[in-house]
PDB file of C-alpha atoms in Angstrom:
ATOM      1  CA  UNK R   1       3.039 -73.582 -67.572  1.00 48.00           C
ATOM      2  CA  UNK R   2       1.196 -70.829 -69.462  1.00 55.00           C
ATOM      3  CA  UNK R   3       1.239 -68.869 -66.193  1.00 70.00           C
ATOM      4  CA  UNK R   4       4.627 -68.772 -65.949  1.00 73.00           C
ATOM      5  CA  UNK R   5       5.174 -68.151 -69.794  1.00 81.00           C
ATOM      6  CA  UNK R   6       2.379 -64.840 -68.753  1.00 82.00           C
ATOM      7  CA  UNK R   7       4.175 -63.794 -65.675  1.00 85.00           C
ATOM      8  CA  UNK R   8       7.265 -63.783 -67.630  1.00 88.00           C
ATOM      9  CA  UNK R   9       6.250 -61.820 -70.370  1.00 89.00           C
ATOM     10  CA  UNK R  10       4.975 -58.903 -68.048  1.00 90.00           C
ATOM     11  CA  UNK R  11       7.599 -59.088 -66.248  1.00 92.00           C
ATOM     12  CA  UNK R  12       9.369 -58.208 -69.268  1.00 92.00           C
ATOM     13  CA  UNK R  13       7.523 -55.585 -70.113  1.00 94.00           C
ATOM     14  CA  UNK R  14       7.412 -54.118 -67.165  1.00 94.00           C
ATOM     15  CA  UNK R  15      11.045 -54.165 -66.964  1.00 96.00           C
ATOM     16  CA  UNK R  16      11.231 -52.605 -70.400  1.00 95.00           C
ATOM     17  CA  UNK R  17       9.082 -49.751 -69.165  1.00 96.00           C
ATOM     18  CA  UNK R  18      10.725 -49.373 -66.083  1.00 96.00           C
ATOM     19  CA  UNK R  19      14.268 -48.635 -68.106  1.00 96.00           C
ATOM     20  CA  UNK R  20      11.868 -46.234 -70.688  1.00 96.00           C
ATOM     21  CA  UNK R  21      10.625 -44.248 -67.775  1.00 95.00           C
ATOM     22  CA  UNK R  22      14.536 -44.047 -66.178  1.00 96.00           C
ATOM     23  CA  UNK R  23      16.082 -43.021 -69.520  1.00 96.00           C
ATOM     24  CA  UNK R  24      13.372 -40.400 -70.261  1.00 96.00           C
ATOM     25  CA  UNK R  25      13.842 -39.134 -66.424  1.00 95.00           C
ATOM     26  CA  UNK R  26      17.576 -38.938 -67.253  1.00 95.00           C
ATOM     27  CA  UNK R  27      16.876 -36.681 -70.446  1.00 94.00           C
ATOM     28  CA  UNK R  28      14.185 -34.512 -68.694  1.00 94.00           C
ATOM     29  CA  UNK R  29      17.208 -34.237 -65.503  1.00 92.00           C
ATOM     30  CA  UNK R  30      20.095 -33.406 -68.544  1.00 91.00           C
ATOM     31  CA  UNK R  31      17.572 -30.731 -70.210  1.00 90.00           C
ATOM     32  CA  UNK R  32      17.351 -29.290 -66.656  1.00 87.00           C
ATOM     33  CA  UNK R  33      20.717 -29.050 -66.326  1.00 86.00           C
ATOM     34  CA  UNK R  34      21.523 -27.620 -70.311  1.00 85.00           C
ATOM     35  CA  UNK R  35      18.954 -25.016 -69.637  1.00 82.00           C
ATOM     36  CA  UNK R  36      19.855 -24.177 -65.910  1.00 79.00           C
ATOM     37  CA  UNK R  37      23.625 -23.432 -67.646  1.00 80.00           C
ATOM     38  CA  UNK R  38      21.974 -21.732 -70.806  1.00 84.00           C
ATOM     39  CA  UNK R  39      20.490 -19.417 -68.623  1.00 82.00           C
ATOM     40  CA  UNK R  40      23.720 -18.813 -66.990  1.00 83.00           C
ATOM     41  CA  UNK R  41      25.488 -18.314 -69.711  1.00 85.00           C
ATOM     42  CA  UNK R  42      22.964 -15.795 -71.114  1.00 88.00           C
ATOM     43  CA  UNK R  43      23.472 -13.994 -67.996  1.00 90.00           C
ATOM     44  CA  UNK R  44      26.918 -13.979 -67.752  1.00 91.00           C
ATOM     45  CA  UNK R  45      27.263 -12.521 -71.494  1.00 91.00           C
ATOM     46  CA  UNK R  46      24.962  -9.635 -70.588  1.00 93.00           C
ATOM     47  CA  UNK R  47      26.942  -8.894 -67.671  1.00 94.00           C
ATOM     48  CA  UNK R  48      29.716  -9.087 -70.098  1.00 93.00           C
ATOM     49  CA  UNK R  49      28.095  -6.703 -72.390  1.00 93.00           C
ATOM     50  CA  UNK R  50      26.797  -3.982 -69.785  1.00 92.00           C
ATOM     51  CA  UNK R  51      30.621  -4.119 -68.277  1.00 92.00           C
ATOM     52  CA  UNK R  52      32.011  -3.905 -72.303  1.00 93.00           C
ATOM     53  CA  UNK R  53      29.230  -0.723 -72.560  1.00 90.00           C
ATOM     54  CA  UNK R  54      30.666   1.411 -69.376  1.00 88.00           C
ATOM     55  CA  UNK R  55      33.896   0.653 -70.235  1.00 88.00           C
ATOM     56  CA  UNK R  56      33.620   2.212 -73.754  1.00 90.00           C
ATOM     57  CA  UNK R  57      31.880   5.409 -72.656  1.00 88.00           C
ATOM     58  CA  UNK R  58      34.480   5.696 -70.101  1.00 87.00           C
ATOM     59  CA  UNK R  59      36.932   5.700 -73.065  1.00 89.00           C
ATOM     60  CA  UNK R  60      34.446   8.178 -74.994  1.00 88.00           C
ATOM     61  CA  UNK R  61      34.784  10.760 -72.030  1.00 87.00           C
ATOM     62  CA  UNK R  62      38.580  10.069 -71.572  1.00 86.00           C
ATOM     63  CA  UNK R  63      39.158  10.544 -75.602  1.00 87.00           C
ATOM     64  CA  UNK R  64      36.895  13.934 -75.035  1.00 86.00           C
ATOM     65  CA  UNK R  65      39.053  15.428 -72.095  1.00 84.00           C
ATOM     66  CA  UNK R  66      42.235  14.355 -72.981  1.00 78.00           C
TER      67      UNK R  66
END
């Protein structure tokens, strides 16, 4: 009966290890994702920016002819 009371215990663990390993593969997948959209975002805003930029030396040039 000790054999069974062994097996059941690493089986246990085992299990317990096997849900550790899934939850930390979820994290890793949801940092991947948070930086994948961070980096996005960044690049999106700088778009935004450099559009913003032309936009206000058009208005310089207008303001100067006109």
């Amino acid at each position: 009966m000790a054999e069974k009371n062994d097996d059941d215990f690493i089986y246990g663990r085992l299990q317990n290890e096997l849900k550790e390993i899934e939850e930390q593969k979820k994290r890793a997948h949801l940092r991947k994702r948070e930086s994948e959209s961070n980096w996005l975002a960044d690049l999106l805003r700088q778009i935004g920016k450099a559009l913003a930029y032309s936009f206000e030396l058009l208005a310089k040039l207008f303001e100067k002819f006109f």
